[in-house]
Short mmCIF file of C-alpha atoms and ligand atoms in Angstrom, two decimals:
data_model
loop_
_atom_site.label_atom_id
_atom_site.label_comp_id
_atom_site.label_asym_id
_atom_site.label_seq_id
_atom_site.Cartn_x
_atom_site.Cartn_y
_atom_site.Cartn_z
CA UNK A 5 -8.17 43.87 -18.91
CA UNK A 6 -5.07 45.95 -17.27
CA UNK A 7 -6.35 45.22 -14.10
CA UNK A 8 -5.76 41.11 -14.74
CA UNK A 9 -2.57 41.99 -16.72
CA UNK A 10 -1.47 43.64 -13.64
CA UNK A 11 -2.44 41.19 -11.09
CA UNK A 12 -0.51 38.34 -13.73
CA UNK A 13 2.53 40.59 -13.79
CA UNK A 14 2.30 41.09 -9.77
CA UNK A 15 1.79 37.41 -9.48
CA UNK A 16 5.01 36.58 -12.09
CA UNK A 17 6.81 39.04 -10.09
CA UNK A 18 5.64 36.71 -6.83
CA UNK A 19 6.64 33.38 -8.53
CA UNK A 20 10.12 34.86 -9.48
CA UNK A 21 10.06 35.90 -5.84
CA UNK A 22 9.47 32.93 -4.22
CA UNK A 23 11.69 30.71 -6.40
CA UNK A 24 14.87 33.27 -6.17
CA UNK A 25 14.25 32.96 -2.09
CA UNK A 26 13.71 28.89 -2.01
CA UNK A 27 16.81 28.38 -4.47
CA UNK A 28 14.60 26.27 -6.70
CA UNK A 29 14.63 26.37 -10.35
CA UNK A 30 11.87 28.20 -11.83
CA UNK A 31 11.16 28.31 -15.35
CA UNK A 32 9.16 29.95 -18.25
CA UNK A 33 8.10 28.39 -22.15
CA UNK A 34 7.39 24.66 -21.39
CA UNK A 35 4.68 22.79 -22.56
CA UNK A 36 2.57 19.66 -21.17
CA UNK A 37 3.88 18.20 -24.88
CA UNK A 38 7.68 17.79 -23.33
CA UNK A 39 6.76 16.77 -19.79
CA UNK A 40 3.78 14.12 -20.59
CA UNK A 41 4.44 10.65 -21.82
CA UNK A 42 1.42 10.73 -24.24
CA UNK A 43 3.55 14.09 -25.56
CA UNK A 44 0.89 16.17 -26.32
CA UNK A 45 -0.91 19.24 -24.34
CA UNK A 46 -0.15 23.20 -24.27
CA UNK A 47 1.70 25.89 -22.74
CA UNK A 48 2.40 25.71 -19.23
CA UNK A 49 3.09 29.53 -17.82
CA UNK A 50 5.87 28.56 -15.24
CA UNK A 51 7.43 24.89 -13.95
CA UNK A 52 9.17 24.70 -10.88
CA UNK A 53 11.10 22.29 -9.92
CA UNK A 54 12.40 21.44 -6.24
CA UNK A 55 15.23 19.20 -5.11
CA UNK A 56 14.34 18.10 -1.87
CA UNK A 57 10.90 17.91 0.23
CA UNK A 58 11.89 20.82 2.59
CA UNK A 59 12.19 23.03 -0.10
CA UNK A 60 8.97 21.55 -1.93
CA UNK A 61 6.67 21.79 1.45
CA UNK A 62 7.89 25.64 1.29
CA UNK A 63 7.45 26.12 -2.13
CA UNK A 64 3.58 25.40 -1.88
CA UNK A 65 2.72 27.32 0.65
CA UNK A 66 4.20 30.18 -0.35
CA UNK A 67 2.08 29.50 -3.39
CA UNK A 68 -0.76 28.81 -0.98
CA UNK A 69 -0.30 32.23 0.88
CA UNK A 70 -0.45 34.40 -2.00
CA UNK A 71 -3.43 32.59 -3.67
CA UNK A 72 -1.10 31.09 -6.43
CA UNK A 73 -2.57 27.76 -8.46
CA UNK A 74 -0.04 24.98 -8.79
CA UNK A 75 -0.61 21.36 -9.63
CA UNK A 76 2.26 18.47 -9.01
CA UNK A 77 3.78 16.45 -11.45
CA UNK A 78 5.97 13.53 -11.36
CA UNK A 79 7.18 11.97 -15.08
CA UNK A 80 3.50 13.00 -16.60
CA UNK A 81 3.24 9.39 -17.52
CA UNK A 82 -0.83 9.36 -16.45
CA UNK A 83 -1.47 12.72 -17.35
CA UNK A 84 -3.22 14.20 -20.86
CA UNK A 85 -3.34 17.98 -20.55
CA UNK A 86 -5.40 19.55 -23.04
CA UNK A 87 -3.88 22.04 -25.88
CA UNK A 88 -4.41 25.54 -24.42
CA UNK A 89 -2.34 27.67 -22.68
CA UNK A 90 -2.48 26.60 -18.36
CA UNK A 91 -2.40 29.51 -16.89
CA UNK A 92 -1.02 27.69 -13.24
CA UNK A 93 2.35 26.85 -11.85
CA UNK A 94 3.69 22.78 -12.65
CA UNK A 95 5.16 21.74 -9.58
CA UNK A 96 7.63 19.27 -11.60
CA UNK A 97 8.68 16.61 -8.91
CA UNK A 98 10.77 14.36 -10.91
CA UNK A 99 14.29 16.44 -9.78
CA UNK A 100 13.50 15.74 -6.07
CA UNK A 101 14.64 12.19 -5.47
CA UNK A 102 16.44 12.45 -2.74
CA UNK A 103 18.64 9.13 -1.57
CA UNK A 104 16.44 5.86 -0.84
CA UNK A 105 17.22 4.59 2.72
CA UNK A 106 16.82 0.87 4.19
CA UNK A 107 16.83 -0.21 7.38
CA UNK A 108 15.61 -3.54 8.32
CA UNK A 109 12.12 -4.05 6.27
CA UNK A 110 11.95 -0.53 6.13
CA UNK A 111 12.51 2.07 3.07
CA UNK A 112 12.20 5.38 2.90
CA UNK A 113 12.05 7.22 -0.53
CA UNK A 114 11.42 11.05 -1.69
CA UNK A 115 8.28 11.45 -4.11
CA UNK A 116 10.39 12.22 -7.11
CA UNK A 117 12.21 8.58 -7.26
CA UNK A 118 11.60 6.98 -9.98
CA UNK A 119 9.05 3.67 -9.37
CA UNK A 120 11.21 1.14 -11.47
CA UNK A 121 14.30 2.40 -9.94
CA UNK A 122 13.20 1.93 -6.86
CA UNK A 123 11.82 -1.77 -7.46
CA UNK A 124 15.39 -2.83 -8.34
CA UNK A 125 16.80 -1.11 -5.51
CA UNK A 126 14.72 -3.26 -3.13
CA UNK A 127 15.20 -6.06 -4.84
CA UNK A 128 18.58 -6.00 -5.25
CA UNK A 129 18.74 -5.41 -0.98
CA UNK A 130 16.65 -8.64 -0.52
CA UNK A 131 12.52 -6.95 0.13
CA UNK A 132 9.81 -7.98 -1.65
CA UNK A 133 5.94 -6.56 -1.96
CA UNK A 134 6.47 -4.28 -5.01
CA UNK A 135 8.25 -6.19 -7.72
CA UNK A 136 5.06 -6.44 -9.59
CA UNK A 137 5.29 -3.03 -9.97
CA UNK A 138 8.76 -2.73 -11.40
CA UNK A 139 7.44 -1.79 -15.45
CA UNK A 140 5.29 0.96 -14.26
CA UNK A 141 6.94 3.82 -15.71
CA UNK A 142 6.56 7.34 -13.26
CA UNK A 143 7.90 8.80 -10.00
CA UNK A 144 7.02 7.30 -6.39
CA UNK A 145 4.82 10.25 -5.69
CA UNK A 146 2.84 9.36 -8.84
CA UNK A 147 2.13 5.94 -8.00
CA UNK A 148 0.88 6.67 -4.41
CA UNK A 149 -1.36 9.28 -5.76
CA UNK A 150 -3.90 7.04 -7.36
CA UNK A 151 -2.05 3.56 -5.79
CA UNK A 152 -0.52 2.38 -9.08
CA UNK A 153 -0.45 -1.21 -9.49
CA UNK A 154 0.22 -4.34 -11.55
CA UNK A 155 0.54 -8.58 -11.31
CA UNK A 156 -0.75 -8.72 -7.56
CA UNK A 157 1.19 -5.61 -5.93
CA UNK A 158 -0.19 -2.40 -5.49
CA UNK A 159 1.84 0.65 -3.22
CA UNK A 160 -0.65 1.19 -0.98
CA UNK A 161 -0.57 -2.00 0.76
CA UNK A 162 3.13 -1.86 1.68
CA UNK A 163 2.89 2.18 2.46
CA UNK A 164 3.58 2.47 6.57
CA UNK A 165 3.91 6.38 6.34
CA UNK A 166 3.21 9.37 4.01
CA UNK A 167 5.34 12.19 4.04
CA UNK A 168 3.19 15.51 3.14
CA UNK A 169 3.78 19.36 3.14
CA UNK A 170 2.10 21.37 5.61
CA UNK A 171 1.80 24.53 6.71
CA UNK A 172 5.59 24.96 4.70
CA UNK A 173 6.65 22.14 6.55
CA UNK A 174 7.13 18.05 5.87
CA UNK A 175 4.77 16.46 8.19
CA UNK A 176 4.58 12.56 8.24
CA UNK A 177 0.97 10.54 8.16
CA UNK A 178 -0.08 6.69 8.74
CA UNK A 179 -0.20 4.85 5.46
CA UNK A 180 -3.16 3.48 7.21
CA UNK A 181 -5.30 6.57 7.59
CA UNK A 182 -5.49 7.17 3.89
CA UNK A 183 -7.80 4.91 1.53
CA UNK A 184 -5.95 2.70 -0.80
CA UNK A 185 -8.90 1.66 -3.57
CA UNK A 186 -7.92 0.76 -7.15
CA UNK A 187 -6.41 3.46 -9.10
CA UNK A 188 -7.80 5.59 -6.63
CA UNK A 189 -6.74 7.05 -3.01
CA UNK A 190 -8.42 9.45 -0.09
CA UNK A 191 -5.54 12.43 -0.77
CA UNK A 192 -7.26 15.55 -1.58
CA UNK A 193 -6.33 18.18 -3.91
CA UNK A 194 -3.72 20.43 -3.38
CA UNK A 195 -2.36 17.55 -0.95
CA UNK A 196 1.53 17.47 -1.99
CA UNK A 197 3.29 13.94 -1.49
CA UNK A 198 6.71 13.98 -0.46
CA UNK A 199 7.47 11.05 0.51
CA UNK A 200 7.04 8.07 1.49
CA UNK A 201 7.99 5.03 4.03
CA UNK A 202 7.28 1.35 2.75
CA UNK A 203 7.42 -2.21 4.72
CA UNK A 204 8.47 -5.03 2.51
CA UNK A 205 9.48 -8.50 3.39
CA UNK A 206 12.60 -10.17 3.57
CA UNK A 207 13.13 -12.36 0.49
CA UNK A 208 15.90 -13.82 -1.90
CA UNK A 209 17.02 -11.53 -4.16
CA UNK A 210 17.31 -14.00 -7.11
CA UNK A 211 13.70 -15.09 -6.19
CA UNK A 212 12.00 -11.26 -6.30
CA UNK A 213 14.13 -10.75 -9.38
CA UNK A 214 12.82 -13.93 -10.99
CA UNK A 215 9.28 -12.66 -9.97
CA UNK A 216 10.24 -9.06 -11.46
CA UNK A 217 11.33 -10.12 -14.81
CA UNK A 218 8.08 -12.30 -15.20
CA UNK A 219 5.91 -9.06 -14.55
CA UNK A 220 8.53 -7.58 -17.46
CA UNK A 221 8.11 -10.21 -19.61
CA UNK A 222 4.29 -10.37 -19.41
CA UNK A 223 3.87 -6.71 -19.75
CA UNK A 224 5.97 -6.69 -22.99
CA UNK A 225 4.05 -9.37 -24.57
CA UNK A 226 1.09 -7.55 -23.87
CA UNK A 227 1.75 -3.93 -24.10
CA UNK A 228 3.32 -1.57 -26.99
CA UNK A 229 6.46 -1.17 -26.19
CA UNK A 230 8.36 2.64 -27.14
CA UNK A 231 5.11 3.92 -27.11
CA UNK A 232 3.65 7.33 -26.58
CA UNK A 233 0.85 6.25 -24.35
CA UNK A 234 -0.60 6.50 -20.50
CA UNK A 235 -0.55 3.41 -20.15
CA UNK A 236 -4.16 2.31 -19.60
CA UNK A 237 -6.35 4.74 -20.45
CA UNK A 238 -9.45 3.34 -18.59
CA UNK A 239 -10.27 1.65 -15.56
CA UNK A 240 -11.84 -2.07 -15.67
CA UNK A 241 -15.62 -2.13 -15.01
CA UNK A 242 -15.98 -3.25 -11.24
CA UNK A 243 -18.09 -6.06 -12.24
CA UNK A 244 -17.26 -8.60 -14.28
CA UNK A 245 -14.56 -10.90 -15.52
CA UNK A 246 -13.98 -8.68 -18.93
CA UNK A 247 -10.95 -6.02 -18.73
CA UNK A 248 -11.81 -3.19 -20.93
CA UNK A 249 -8.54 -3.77 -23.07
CA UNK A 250 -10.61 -6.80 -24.59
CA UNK A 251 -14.24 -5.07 -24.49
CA UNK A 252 -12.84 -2.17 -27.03
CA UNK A 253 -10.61 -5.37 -28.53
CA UNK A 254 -14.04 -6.67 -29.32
CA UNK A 255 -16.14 -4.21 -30.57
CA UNK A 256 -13.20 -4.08 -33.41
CA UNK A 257 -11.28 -0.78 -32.09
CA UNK A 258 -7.65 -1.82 -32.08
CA UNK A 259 -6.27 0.85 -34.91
CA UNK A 260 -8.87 3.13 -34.90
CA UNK A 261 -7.47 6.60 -35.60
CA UNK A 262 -8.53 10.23 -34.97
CA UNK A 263 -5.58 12.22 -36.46
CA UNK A 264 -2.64 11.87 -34.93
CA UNK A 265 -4.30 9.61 -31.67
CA UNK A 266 -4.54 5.59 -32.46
CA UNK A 267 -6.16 3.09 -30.49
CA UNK A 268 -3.07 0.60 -30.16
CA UNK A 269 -3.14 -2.44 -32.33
CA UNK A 270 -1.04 -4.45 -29.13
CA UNK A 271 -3.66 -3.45 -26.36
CA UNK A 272 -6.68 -1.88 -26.81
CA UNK A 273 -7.06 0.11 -23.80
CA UNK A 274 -3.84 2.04 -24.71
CA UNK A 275 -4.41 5.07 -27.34
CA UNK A 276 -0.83 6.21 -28.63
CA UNK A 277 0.15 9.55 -29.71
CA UNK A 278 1.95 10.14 -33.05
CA UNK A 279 4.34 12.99 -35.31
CA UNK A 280 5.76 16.02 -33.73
CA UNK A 281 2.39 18.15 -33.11
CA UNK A 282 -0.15 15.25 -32.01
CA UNK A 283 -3.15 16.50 -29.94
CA UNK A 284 -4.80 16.26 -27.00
CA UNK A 285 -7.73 16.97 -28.57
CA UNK A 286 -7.10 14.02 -30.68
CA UNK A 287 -6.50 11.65 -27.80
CA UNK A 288 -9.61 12.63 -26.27
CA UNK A 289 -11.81 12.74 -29.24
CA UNK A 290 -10.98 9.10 -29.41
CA UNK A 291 -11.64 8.44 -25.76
CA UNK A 292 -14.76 9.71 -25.95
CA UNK A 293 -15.64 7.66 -28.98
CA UNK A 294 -14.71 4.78 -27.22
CA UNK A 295 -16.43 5.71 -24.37
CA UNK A 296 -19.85 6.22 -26.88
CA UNK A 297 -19.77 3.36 -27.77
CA UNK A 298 -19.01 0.77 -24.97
CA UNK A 299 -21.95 2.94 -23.35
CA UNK A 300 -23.99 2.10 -26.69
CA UNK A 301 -23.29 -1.32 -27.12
CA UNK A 302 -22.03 -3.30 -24.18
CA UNK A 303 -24.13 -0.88 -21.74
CA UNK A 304 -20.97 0.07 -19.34
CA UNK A 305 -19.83 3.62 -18.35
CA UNK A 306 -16.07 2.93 -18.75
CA UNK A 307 -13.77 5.80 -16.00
CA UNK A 308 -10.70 7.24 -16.94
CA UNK A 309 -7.89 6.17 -15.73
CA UNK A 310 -5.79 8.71 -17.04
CA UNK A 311 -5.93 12.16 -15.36
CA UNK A 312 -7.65 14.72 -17.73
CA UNK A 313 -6.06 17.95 -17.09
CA UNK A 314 -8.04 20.72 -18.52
CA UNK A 315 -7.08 24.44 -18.78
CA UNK A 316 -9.55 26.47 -17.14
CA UNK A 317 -9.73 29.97 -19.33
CA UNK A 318 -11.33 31.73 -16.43
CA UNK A 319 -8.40 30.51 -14.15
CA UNK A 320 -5.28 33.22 -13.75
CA UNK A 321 -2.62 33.62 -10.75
CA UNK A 322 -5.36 35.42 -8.39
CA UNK A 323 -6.65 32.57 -7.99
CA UNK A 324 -5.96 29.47 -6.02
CA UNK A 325 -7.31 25.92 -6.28
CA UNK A 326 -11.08 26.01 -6.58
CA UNK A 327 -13.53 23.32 -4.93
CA UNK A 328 -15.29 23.19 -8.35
CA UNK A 329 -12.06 21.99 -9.95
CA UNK A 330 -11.16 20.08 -6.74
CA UNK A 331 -14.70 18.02 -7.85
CA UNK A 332 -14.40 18.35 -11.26
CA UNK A 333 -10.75 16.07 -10.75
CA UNK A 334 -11.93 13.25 -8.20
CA UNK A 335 -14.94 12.85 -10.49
CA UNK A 336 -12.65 12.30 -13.31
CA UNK A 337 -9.93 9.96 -12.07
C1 FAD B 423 3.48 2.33 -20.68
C2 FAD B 423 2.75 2.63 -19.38
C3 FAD B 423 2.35 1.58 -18.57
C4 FAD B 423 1.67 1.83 -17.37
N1 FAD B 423 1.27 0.78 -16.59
C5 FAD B 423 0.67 1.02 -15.41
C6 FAD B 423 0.28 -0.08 -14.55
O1 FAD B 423 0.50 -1.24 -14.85
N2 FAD B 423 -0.32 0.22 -13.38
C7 FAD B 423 -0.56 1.49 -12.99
O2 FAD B 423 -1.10 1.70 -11.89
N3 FAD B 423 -0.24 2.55 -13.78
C8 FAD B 423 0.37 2.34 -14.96
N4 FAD B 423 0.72 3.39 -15.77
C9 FAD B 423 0.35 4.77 -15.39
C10 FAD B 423 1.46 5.54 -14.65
O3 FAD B 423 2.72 5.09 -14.99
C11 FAD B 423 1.30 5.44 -13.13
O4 FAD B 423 0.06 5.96 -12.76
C12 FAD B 423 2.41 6.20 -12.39
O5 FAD B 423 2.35 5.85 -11.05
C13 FAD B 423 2.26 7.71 -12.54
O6 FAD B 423 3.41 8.32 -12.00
P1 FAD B 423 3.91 9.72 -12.55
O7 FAD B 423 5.05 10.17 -11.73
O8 FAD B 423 4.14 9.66 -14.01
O9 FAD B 423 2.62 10.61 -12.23
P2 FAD B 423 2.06 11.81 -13.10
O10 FAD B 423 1.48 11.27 -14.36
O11 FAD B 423 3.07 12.87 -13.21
O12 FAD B 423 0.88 12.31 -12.17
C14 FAD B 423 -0.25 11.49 -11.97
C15 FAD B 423 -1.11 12.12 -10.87
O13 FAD B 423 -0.39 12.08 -9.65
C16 FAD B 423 -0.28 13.39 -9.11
N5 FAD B 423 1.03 13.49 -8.47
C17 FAD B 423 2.23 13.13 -8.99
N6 FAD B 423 3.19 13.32 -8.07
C18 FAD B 423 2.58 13.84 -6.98
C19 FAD B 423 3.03 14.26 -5.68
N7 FAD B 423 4.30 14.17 -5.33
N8 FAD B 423 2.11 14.76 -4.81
C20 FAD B 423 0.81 14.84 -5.13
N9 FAD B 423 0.32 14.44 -6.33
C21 FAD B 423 1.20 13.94 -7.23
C22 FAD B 423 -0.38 14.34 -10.29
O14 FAD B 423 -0.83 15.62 -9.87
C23 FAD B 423 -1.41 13.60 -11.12
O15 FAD B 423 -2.68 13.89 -10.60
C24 FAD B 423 1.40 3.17 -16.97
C25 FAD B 423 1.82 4.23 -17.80
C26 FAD B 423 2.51 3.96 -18.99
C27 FAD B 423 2.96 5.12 -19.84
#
């Protein structure tokens, strides 16, 4: 027991360290609950929060090097952490966004941009390819991670280059060496994203706007709006015509509650948080009851969509990312 308190202390002492060198803000006493969009989930034991990519690339692998977990967030909008304490660093990325850059059909955007802001940016400057995108709430870095999409776009297809941290240095990949499948992309764990260069085509601006606010208006006639949610909370089967919004919709779900988690009366495949201490525990409980029961009745093994982030009890600063966890993650996204 002294011997892990000491190796936590040593490895506080590290983090302070590291983050005094770097210049980056480090910080003690948040919880998943203020940095998640379904507002729930426990303490986190230190966030750090970079600026710029140069400074994020050397940030994790200083982490790296002395054995350090860490795990990068964007604006936790598809993201339910579970109620115990995480005993890991939060890379928060939603501080480093950097300046977005055009030239020609080109852009080139830091990870911690947000995704809407950057859909009128592009628009506004006459490029088309991600207006479909524009209501997805979240950082760029987010949305390449598991190649967000909505109404015909996705990020992947327009992505020319990746820019990634290694080694403690920003290295730059094809878009086309990584696999773009829905909800769902080739970069490993422990992979940071810090950047990114898209190709979008010329267009009027009045016409990609037009198509923008149509994705809008669709997704607020069919969404809860103000919500605490993650958006969808499962994929759609791969076969078949069904979505699983209208497959829980059927089987009678919508308002279903298990304490302060509700399966939302606009859209089925949303559960919404609720009140000041709403669970994770809650949110999943309901999950899984949903899950029970499509199994049960329609036959179909529905896959989260949302990013299950579970606190490992047997994880402290000794030790780095594990393969089992590394597994554990891909098999749950
Ligand atoms: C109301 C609502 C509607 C939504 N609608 C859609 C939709 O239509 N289509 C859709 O695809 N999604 C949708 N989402 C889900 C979510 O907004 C997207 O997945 C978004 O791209 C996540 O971005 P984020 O910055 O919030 O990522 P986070 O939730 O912070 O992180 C998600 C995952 O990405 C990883 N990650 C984040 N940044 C980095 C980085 N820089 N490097 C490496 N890994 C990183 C995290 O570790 C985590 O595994 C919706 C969510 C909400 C709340």
């Amino acid at each position: 027991m002294n011997q892990i308190c000491g190796q936590v202390k040593r490895s506080m002492d590290v983090i302070e360290e590291i983050a005094g060198k770097l210049g980056v803000r480090a910080e003690r006493g948040r919880r998943f609950a203020e940095l998640t969009s379904l507002r729930v989930g426990g303490a986190i034991d230190w966030v750090i929060a970079p600026e710029t990519e140069a400074q994020a690339a050397a940030i994790v692998h200083e982490l790296d090097t002395a054995g350090i977990g860490w795990r990068p967030l964007g604006s936790g909008s598809n993201v339910l952490a579970d109620d115990r304490d995480h005993h890991y660093v939060v890379l928060n990325l939603s501080d480093m966004k950097g300046e977005v850059h055009i030239e020609g059909e080109l852009v080139s955007v830091s990870a911690g941009y947000s995704l809407p802001r950057l859909c009128i940016d592009v628009a506004r400057a006459g490029l088309s390819g991600i207006e479909g995108l524009g209501g997805i709430p979240g950082t760029v870095g987010g949305a390449l991670w598991m190649n967000a999409g909505a109404y015909g776009h996705e990020i992947g297809i327009v992505t020319e280059k990746v820019r990634v941290a290694r080694d403690g240095k920003v290295a730059e990949i094809p878009g086309n060496s990584i696999q773009w499948n829905y909800r769902h992309t080739s970069f490993r764990e422990g992979e940071l994203l810090l950047g990114a260069t898209l190709r979008l085509k010329p267009d009027d601006p009045d016409h990609i706007k037009a198509r923008m606010d149509e994705a809008k208006s669709k997704r607020l006639a069919t969404q809860p709006h103000g919500a605490r949610s993650a958006g969808c909370f499962f994929k759609n089967p791969p076969s078949g015509t069904v979505g699983t919004g209208k497959i829980i919709d059927e089987m009678g779900m919508k308002g279903e509650r298990r304490g302060s988690a509700i399966v939302s009366p606009v859209h089925a495949n949303f559960i919404v948080t609720e009140g000041e201490n709403a669970r994770a525990e809650d949110a999943l409980a309901l999950a899984e009851e949903i899950r029970e029961r499509v199994r049960r009745e329609q036959g179909i093994e529905l896959e989260y969509e949302v990013e299950l982030w579970r606190a490992d009890p047997s994880t402290d600063y000794t030790e780095g990312k594990s393969g089992d966890e590394s597994e554990e993650r891909s098999s749950e996204r």
